mmCIF file of C-alpha atoms in Angstrom:
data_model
loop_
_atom_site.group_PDB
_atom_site.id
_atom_site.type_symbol
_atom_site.label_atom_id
_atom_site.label_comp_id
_atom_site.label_asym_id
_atom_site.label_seq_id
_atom_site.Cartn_x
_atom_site.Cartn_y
_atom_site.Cartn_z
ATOM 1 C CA UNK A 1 -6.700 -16.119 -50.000
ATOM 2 C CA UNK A 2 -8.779 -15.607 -47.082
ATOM 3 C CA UNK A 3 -9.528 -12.219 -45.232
ATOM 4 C CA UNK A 4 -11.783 -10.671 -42.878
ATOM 5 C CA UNK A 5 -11.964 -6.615 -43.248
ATOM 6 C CA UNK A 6 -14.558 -4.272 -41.153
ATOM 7 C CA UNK A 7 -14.906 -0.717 -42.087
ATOM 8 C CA UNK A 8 -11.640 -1.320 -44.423
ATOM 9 C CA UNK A 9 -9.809 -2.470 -41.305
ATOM 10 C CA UNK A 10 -8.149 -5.763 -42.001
ATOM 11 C CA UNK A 11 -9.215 -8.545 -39.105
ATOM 12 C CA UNK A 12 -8.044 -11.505 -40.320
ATOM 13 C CA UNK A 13 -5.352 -12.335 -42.891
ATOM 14 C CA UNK A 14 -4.707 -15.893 -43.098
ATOM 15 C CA UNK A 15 -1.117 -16.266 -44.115
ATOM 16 C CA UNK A 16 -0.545 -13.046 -41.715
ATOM 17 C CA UNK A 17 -2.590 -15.052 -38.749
ATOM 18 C CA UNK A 18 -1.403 -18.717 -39.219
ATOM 19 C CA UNK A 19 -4.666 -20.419 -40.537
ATOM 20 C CA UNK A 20 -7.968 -19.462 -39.370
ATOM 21 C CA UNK A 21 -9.672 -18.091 -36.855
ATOM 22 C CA UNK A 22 -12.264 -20.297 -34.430
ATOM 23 C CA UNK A 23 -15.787 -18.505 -34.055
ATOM 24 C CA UNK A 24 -15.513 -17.017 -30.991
ATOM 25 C CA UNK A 25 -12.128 -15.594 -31.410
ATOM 26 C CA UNK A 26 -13.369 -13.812 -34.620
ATOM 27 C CA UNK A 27 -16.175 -12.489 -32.833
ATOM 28 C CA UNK A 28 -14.338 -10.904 -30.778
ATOM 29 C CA UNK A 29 -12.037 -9.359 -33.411
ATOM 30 C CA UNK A 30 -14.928 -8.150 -35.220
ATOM 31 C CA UNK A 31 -16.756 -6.779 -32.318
ATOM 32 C CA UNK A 32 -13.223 -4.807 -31.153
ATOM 33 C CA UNK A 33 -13.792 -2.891 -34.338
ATOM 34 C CA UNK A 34 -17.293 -1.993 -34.260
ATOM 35 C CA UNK A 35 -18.344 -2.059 -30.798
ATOM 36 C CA UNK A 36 -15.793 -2.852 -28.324
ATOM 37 C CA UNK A 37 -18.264 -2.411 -25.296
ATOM 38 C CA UNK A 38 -20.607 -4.985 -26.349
ATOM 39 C CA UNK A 39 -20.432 -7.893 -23.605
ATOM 40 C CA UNK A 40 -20.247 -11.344 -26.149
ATOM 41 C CA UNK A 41 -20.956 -13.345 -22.844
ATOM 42 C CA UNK A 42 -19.360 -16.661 -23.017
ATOM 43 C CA UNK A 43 -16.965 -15.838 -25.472
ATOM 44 C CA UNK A 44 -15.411 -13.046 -23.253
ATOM 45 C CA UNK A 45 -15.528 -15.059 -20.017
ATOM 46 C CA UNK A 46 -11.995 -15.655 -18.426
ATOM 47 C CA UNK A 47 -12.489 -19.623 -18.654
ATOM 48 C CA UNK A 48 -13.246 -19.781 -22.282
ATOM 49 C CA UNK A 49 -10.237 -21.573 -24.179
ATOM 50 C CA UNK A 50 -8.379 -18.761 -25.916
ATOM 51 C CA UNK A 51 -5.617 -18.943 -28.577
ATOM 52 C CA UNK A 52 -2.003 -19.385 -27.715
ATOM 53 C CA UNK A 53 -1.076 -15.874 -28.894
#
């Protein structure tokens, strides 16, 4: 079992989410929950390699 909650919000479920997550893309997951203005610079540029979702 492996899960990532914030402020009882499950993030990350890894049987739900197919594995796990890389760092930046679970940066961004956590910061959507608890501050979704904060700018995570590289990790929320367009050019940074994102999941195929």
């Amino acid at each position: 079992i492996f899960t990532i909650s914030c402020n009882d919000q499950l993030i990350w479920d890894r049987k739900r989410d197919g594995g796990f997550p890389d760092a930046a893309k679970l940066k961004q997951l956590v910061r959507d929950v608890i501050d979704p203005d904060r700018d995570l610079g590289h990790a929320d540029r367009k050019d940074h390699k994102k999941d195929p979702a």
